[in-house]
mmCIF file of C-alpha atoms in Angstrom:
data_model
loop_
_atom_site.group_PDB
_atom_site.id
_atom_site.type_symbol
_atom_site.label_atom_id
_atom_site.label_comp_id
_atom_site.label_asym_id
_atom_site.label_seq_id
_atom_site.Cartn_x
_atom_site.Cartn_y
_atom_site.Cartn_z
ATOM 1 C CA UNK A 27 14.619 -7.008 7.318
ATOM 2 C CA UNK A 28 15.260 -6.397 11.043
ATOM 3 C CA UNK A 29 13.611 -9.023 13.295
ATOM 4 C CA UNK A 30 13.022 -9.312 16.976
ATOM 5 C CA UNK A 31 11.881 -12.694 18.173
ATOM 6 C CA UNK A 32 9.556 -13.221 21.665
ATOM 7 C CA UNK A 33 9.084 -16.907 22.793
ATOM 8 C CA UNK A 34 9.174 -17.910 26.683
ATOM 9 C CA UNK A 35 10.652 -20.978 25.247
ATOM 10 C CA UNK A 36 14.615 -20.514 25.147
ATOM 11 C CA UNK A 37 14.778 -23.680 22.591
ATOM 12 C CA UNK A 38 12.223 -22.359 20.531
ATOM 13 C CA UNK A 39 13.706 -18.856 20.107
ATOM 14 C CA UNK A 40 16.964 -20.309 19.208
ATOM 15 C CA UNK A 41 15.111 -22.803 16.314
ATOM 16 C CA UNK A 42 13.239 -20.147 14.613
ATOM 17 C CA UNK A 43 16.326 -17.929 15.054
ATOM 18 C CA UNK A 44 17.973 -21.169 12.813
ATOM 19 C CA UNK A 45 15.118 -21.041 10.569
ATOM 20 C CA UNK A 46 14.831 -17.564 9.990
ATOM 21 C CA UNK A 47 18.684 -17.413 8.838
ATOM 22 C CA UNK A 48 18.521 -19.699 6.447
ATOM 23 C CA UNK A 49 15.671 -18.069 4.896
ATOM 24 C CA UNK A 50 18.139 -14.743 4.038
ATOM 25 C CA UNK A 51 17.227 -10.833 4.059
ATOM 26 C CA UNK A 52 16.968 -11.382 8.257
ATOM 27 C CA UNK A 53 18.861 -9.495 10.346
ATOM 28 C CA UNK A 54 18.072 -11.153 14.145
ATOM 29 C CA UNK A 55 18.036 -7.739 16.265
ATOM 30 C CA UNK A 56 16.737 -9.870 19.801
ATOM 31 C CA UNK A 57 15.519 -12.508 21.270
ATOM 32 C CA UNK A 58 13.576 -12.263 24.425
ATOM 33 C CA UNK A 59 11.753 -15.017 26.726
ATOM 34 C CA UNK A 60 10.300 -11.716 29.154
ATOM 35 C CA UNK A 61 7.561 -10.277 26.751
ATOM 36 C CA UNK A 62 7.981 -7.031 28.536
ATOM 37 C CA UNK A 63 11.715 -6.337 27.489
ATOM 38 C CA UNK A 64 10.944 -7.195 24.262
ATOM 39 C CA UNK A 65 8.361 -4.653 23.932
ATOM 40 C CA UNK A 66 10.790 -2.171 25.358
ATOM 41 C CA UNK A 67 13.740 -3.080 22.715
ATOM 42 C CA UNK A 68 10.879 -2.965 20.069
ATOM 43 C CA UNK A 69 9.646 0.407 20.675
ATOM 44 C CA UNK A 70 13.475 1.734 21.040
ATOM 45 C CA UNK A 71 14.214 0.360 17.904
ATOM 46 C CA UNK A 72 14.231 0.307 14.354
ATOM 47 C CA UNK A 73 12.010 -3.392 13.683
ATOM 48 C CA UNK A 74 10.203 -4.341 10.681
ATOM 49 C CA UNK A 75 8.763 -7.449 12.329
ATOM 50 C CA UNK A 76 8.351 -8.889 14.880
ATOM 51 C CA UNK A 77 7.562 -12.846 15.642
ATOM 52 C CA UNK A 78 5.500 -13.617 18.936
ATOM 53 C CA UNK A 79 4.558 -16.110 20.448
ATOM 54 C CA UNK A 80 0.687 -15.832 21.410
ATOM 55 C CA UNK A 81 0.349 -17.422 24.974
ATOM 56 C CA UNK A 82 3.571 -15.641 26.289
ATOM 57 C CA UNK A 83 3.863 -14.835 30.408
ATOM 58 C CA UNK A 84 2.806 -11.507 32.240
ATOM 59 C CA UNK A 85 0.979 -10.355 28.988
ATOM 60 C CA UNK A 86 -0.936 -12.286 26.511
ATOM 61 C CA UNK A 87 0.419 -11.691 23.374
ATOM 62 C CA UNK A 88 -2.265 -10.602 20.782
ATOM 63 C CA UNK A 89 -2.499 -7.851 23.901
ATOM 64 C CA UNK A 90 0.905 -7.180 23.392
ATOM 65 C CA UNK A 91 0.915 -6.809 19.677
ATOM 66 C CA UNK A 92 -2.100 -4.511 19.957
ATOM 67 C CA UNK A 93 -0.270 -2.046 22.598
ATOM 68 C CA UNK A 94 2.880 -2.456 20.189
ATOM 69 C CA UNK A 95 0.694 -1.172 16.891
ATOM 70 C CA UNK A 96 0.247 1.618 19.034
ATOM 71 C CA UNK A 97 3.087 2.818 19.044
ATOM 72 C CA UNK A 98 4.216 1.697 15.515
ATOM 73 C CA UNK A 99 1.776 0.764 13.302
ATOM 74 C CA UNK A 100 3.292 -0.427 10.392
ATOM 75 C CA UNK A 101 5.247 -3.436 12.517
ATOM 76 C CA UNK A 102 4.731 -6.482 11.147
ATOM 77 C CA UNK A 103 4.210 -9.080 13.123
ATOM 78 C CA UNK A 104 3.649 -12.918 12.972
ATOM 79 C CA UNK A 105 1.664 -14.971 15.839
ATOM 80 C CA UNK A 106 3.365 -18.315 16.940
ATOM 81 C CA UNK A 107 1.859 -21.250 18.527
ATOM 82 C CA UNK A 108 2.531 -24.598 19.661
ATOM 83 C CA UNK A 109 -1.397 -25.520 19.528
ATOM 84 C CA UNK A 110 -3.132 -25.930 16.250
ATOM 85 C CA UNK A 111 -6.730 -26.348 17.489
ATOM 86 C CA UNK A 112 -6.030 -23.083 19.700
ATOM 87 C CA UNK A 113 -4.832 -21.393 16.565
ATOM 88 C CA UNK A 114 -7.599 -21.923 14.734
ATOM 89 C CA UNK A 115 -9.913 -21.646 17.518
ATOM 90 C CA UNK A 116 -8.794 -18.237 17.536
ATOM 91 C CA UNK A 117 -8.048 -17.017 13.816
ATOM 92 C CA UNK A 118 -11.064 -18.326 12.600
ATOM 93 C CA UNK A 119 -13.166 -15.439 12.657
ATOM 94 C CA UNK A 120 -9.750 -13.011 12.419
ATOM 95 C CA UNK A 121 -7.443 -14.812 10.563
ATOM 96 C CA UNK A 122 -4.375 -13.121 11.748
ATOM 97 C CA UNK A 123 -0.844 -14.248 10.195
ATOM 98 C CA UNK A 124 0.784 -17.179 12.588
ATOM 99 C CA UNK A 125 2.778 -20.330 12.051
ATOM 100 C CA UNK A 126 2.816 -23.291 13.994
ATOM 101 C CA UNK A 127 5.807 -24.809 16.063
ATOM 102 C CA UNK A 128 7.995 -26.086 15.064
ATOM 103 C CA UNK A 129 8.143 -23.797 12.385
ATOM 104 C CA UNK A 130 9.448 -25.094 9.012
ATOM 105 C CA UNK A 131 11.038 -23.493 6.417
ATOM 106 C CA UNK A 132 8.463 -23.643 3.585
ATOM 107 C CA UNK A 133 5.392 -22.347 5.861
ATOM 108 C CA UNK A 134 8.095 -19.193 6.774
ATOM 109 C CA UNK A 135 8.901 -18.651 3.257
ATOM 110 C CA UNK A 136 4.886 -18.617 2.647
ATOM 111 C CA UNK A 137 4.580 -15.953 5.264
ATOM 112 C CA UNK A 138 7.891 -13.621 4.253
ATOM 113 C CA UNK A 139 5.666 -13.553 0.972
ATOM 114 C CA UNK A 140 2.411 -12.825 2.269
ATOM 115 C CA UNK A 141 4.157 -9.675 5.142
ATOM 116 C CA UNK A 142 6.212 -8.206 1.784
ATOM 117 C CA UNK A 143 2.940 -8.399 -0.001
ATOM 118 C CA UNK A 144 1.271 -6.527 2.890
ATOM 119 C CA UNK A 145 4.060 -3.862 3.032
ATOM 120 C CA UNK A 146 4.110 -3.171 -0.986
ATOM 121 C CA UNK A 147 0.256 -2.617 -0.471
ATOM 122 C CA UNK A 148 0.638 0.208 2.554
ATOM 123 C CA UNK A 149 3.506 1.629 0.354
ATOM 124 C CA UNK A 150 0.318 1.707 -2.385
ATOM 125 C CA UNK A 151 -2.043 3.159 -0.680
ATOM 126 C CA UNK A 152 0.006 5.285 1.848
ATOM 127 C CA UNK A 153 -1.806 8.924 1.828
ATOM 128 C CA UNK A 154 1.452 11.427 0.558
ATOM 129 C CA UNK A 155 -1.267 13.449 -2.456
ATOM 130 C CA UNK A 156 -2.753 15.992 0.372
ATOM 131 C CA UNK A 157 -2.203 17.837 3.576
ATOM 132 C CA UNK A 158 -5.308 16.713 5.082
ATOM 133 C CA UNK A 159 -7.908 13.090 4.681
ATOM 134 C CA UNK A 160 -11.559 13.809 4.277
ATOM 135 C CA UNK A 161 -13.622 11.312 5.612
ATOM 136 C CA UNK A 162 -17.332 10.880 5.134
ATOM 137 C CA UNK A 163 -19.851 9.284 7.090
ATOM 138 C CA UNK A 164 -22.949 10.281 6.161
ATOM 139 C CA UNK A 165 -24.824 7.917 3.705
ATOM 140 C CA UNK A 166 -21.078 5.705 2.698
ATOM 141 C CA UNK A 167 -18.248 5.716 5.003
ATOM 142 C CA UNK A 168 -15.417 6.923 2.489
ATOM 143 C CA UNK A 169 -12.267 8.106 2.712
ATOM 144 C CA UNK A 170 -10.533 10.537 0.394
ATOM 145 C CA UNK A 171 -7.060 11.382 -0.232
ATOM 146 C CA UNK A 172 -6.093 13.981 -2.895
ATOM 147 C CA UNK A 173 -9.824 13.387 -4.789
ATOM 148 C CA UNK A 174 -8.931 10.283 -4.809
ATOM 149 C CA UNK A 175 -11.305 7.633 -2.519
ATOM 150 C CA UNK A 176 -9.372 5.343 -0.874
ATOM 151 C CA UNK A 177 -10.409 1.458 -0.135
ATOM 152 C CA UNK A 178 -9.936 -0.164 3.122
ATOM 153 C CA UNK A 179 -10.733 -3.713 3.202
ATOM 154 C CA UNK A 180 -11.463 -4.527 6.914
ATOM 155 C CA UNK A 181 -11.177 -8.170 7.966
ATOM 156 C CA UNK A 182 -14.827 -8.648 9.900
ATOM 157 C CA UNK A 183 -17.958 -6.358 9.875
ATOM 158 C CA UNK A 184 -17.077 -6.128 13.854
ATOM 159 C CA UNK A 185 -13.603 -5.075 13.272
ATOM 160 C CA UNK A 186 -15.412 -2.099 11.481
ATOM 161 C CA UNK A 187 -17.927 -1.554 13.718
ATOM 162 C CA UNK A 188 -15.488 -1.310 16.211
ATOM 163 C CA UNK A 189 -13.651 1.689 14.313
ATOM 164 C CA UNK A 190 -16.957 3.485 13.742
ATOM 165 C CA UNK A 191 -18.195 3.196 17.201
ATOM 166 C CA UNK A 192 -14.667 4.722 18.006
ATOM 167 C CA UNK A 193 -15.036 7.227 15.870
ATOM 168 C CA UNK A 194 -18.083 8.203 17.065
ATOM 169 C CA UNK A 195 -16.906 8.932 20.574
ATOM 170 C CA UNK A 196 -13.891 10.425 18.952
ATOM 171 C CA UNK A 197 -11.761 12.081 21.396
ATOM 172 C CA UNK A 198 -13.026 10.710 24.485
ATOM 173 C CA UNK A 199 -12.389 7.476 26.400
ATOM 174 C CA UNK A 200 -14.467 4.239 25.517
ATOM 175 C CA UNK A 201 -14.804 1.796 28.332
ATOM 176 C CA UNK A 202 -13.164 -1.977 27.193
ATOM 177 C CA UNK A 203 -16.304 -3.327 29.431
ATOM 178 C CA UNK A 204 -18.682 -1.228 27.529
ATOM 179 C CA UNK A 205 -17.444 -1.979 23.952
ATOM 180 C CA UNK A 206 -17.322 -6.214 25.081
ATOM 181 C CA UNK A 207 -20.691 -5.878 26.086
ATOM 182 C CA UNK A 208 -21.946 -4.250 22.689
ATOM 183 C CA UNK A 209 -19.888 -6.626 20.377
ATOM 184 C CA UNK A 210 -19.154 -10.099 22.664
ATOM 185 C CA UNK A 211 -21.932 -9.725 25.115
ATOM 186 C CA UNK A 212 -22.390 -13.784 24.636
ATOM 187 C CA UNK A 213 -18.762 -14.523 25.330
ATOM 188 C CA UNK A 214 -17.006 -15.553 28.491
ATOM 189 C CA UNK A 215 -14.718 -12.780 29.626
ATOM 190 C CA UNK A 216 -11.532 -14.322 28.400
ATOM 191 C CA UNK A 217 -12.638 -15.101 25.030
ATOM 192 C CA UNK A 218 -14.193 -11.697 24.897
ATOM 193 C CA UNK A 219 -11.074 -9.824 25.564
ATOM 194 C CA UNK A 220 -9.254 -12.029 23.632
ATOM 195 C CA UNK A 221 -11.785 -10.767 20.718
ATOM 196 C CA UNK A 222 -11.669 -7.189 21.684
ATOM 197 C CA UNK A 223 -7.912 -7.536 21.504
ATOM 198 C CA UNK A 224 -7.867 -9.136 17.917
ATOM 199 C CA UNK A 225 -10.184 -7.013 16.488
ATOM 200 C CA UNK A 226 -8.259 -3.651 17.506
ATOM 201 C CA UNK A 227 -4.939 -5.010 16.486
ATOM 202 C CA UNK A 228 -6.637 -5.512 13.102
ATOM 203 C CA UNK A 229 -8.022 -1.768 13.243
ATOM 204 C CA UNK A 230 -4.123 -0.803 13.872
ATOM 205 C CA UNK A 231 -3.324 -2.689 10.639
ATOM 206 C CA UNK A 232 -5.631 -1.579 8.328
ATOM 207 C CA UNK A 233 -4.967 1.838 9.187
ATOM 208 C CA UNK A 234 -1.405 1.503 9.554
ATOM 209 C CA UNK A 235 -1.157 3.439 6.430
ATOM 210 C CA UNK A 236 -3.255 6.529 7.618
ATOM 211 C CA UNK A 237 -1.776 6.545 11.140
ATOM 212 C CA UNK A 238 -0.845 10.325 10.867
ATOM 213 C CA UNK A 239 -4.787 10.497 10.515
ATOM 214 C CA UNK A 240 -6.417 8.177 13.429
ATOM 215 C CA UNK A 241 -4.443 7.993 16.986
ATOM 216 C CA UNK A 242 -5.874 4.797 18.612
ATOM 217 C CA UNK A 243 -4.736 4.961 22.461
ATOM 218 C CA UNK A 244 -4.711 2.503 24.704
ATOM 219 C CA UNK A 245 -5.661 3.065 28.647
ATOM 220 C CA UNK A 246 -6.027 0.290 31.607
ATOM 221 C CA UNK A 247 -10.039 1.370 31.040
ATOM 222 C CA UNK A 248 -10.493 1.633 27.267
ATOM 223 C CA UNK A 249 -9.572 2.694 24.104
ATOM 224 C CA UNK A 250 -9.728 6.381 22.307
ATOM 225 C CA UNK A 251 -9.962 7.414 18.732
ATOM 226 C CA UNK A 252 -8.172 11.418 18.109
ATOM 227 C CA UNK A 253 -8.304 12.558 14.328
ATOM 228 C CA UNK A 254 -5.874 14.552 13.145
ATOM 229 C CA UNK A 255 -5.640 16.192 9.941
ATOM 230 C CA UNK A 256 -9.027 14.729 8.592
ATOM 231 C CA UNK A 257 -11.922 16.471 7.459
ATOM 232 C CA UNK A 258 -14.935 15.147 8.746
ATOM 233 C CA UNK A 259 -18.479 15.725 7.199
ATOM 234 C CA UNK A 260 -20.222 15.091 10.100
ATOM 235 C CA UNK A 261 -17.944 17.512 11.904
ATOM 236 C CA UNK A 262 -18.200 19.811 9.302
ATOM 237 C CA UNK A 263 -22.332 19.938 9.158
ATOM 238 C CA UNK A 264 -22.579 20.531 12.794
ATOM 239 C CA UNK A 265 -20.174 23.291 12.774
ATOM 240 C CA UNK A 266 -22.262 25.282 10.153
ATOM 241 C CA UNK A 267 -25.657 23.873 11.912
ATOM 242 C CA UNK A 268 -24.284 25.386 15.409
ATOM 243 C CA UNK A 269 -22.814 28.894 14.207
ATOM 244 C CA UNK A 270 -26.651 29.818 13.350
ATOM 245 C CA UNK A 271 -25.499 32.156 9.809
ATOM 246 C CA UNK A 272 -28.196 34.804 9.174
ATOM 247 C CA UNK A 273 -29.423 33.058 5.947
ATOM 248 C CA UNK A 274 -29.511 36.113 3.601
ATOM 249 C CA UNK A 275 -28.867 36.288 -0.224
ATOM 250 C CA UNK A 276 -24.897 36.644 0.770
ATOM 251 C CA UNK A 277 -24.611 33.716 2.644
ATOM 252 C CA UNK A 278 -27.260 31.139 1.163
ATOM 253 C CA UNK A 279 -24.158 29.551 -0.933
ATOM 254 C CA UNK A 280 -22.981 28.848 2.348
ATOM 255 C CA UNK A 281 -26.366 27.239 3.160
ATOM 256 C CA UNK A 282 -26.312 24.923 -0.397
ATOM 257 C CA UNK A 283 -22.553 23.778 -0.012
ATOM 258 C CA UNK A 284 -23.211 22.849 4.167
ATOM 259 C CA UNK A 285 -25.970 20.913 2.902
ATOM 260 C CA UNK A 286 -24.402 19.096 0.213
ATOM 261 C CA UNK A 287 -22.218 17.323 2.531
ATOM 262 C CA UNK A 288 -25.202 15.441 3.949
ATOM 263 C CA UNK A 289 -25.687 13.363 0.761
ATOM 264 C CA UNK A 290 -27.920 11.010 2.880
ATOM 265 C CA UNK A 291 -27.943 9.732 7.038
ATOM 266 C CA UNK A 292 -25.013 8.943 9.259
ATOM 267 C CA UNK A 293 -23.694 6.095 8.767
ATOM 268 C CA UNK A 294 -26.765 4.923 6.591
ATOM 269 C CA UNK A 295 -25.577 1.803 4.865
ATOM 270 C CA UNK A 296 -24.836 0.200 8.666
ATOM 271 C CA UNK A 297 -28.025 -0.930 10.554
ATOM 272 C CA UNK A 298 -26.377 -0.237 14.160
ATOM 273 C CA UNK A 299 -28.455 0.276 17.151
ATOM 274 C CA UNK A 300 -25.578 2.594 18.974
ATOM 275 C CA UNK A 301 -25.886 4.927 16.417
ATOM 276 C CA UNK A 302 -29.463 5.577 15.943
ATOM 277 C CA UNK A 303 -29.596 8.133 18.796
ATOM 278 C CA UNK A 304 -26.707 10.150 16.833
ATOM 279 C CA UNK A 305 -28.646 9.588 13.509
ATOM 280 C CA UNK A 306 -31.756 11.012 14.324
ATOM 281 C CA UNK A 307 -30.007 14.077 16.118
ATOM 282 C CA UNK A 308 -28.619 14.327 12.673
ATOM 283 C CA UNK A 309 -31.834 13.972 10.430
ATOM 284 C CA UNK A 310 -33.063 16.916 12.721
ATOM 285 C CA UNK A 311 -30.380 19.396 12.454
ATOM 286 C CA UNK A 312 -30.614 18.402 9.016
ATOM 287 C CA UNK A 313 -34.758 19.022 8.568
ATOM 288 C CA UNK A 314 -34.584 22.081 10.468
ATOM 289 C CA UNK A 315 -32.123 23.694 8.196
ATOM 290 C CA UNK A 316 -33.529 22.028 4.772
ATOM 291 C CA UNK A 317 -36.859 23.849 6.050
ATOM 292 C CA UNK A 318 -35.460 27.207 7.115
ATOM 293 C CA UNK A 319 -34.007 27.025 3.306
ATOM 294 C CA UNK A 320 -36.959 26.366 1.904
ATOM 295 C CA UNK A 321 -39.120 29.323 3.375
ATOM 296 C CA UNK A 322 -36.060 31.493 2.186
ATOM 297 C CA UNK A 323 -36.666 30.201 -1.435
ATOM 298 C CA UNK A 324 -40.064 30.517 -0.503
ATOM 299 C CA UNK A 325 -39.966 34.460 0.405
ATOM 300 C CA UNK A 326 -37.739 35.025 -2.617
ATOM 301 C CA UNK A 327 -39.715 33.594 -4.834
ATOM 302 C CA UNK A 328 -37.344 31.084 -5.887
ATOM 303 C CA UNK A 329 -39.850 28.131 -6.849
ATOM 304 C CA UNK A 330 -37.652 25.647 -8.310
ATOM 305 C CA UNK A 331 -35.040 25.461 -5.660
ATOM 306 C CA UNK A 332 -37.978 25.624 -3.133
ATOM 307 C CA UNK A 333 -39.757 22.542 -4.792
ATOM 308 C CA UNK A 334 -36.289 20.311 -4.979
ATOM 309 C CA UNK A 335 -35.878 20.948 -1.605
ATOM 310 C CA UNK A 336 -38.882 19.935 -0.233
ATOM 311 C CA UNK A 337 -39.672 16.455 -2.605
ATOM 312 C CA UNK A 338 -35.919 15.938 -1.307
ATOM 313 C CA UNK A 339 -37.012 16.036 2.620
ATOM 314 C CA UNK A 340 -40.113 14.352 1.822
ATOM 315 C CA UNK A 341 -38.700 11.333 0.190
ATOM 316 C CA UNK A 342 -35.888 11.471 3.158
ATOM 317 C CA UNK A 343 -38.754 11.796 5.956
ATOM 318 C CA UNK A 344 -42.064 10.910 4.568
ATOM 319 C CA UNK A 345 -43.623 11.980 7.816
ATOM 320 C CA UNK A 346 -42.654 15.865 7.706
ATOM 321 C CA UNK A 347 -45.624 17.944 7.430
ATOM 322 C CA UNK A 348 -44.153 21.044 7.052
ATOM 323 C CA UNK A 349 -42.522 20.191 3.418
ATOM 324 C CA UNK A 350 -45.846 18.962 2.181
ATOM 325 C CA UNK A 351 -47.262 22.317 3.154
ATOM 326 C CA UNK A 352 -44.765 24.436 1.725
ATOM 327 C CA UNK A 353 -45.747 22.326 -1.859
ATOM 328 C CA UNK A 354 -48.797 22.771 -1.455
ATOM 329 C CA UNK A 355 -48.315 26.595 -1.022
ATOM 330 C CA UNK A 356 -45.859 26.473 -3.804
ATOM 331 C CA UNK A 357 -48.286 25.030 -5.839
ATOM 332 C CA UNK A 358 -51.133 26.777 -5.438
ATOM 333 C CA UNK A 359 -49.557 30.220 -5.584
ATOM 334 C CA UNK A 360 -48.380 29.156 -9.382
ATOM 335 C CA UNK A 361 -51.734 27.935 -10.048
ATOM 336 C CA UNK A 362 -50.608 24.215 -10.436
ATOM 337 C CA UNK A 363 -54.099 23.027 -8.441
ATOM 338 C CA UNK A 364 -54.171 19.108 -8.900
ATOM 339 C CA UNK A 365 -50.886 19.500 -7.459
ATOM 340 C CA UNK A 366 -51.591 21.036 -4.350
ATOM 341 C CA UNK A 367 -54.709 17.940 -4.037
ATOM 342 C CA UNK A 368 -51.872 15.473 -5.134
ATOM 343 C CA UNK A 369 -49.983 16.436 -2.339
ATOM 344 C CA UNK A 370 -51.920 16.495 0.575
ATOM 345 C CA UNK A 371 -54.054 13.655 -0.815
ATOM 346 C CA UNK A 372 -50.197 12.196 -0.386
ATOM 347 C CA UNK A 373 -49.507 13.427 2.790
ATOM 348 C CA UNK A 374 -53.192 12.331 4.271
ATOM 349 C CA UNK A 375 -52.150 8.676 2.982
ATOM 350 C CA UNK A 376 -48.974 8.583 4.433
ATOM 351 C CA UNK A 377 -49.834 9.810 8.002
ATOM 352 C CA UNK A 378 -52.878 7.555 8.026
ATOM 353 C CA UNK A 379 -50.576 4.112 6.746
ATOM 354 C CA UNK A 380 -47.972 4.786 9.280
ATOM 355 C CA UNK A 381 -49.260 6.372 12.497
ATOM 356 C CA UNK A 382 -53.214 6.126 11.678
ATOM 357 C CA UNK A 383 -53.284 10.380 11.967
ATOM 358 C CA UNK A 384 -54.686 12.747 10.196
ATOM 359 C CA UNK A 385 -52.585 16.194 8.832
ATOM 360 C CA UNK A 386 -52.268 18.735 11.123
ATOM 361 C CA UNK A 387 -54.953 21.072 11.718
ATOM 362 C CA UNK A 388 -53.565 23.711 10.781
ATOM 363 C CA UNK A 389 -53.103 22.320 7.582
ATOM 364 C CA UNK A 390 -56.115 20.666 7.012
ATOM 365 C CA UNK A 391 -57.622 24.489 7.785
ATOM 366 C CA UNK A 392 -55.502 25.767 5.003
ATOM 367 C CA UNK A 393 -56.475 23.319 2.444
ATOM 368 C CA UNK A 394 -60.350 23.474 3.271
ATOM 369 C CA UNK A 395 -60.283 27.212 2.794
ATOM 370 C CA UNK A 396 -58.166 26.847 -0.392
ATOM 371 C CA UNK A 397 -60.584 24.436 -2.152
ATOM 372 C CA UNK A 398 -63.400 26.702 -1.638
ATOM 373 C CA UNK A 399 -61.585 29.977 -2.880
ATOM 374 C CA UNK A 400 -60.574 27.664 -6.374
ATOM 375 C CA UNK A 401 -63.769 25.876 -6.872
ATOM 376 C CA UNK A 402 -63.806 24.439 -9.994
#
């Protein structure tokens, strides 16, 4: 296993260069004191891991490890410190791989175990079955590989927040200040950073296996998310939703399979504020093509597929009118009357309970005019 070794100590470089030997399966590639030439040897060679020491000069080094994940994600590397309480103080919430100075032989041997362990898992789950990832973010956030879904464990809820929000603004340029300030906004700038820093470095290495998928780059103002080779439902929806396809008996298939992919809202199982703008865009696109459906099933007499469709929106959005109306419409035109009551007695209840209003006109009118035609 090639090693390169950064420590501003000279002393302490040459001990764990001691240590490291006598552990075997090392091969000692550099040692720098100047964290900036050991990034450059790193990213001009062929490392498996790298051992750094976390309050290095010019460039603190969970910073540095992040920038270096960048450009090789699956480096290993291992955090050293002099300072327990500062280790702690900063792993607690993390718990990124480090060892304390001086560094003994048994706590090394601990961590060879725990990296190899780590590497024979990204072997396991490294995507080689299909060209192309599909990743889903409406309702779960999955990932697929081959038809096969693919676990990531991520090490904090923000650490995955912080992906999502990425990918949300996928392809453009998040500001560091802006992401602090939804995640850390209670934190001192240092200890922000220093939490911005940790929790991308732990995005790099839980994705270190997919990295021909998700490009995380690194700018002096922020971080960016590109996706290659992934198939994104979300991307997919909007797509269909935007190129406006005559919906005709030739292309309602089209219609059905656009619409499977939303098998319930963006990112539904994650109560974020940031995305609630982007999740109601969503449920709209969404309504207004479940509806447009529906008055095609409607005009073609397709009843069943009509019906589905519309106790489907109204369990999804209680509050649309429209899909109670089309029941009721449904209903009474194959003489099922206490279901056409049923519903808008339903929909009357649930405007009334939730925004104390009454149907809309319109329907109301309808309803009124339909009672009196099927007296009974």
């Amino acid at each position: 296993m090639k090693a390169i070794l950064i420590d501003d100590e000279e002393l302490a470089l040459n001990y764990l260069e001691h240590q490291l030997l006598n552990i075997g399966d090392f091969e000692i590639v550099g040692k720098f004191t100047d964290p900036m030439i050991g990034k450059r040897e790193i990213e001009k060679k062929e490392i498996d891991i790298v051992f750094l020491d976390i309050q290095t000069p010019k460039l603190n080094g969970i910073e540095l490890a992040e920038q270096l994940l960048e450009v090789k994600p699956q480096l290993q590397i291992v955090f050293v410190t002099a300072y327990e309480r500062y280790a702690i103080k900063a792993f607690e919430l993390n718990a990124l791989d480090y060892v304390l100075k001086p560094v003994g032989k048994k706590r090394l041997q601990n961590t060879m175990k725990r990296i190899q362990s780590m590497m024979e898992e990204h072997k396991t789950f490294s995507p080689q079955k299909s060209e192309n990832l599909q990743m889903s973010l409406f309702q779960q956030v999955t990932f697929v590989d081959g038809g096969q879904e693919i676990p990531l464990r991520w090490r904090t809820a923000k650490v995955q927040q912080l992906f999502l929000y990425l990918v949300q603004h996928r392809g453009t340029t998040v500001n560091k200040t802006a992401i602090i300030e939804l995640l850390w906004p209670e934190l001192e700038p240092e200890k922000a950073n220093h939490q911005l820093y940790t929790a991308i470095y732990h995005i790099r290495k839980t994705l270190a296996p997919f990295s021909k998928y998700f490009q995380i780059s690194n700018t002096s103002e922020g971080y960016k998310v590109k996706l290659e080779q992934t198939i994104l439902d979300v991307d997919q929806f909007e797509r269909f939703f935007r190129s406006d396809l005559s919906l005709t008996a030739e292309t309602i298939d089209e219609y059905e399979q656009a619409m499977a992919l939303c098998k319930g809202d963006y990112l539904q199982e994650h109560n974020y504020i940031w995305a609630e703008s982007e999740r109601q865009r969503l449920q709209l696109q969404w309504v207004q093509t479940a509806l447009k459906m529906v008055d095609w099933y409607y005009a073609n007499d397709e009843w069943d597929k009509a019906i589905t469709l519309c106790l489907d929106i109204c369990q999804r959005y209680p509050l649309e009118e429209e899909a109670y109306f089309f029941l009721m419409k449904i209903f009474a035109d194959t003489g099922r009357h206490s279901s056409v009551h049923k519903q808008y007695d339903h929909l009357t209840s649930v405007l009334w309970n939730e925004l104390q209003e009454q149907p809309n006109p319109a329907i109301t009118e309808w309803y009124q005019l339909w009672k009196q035609k099927n007296k009974e």
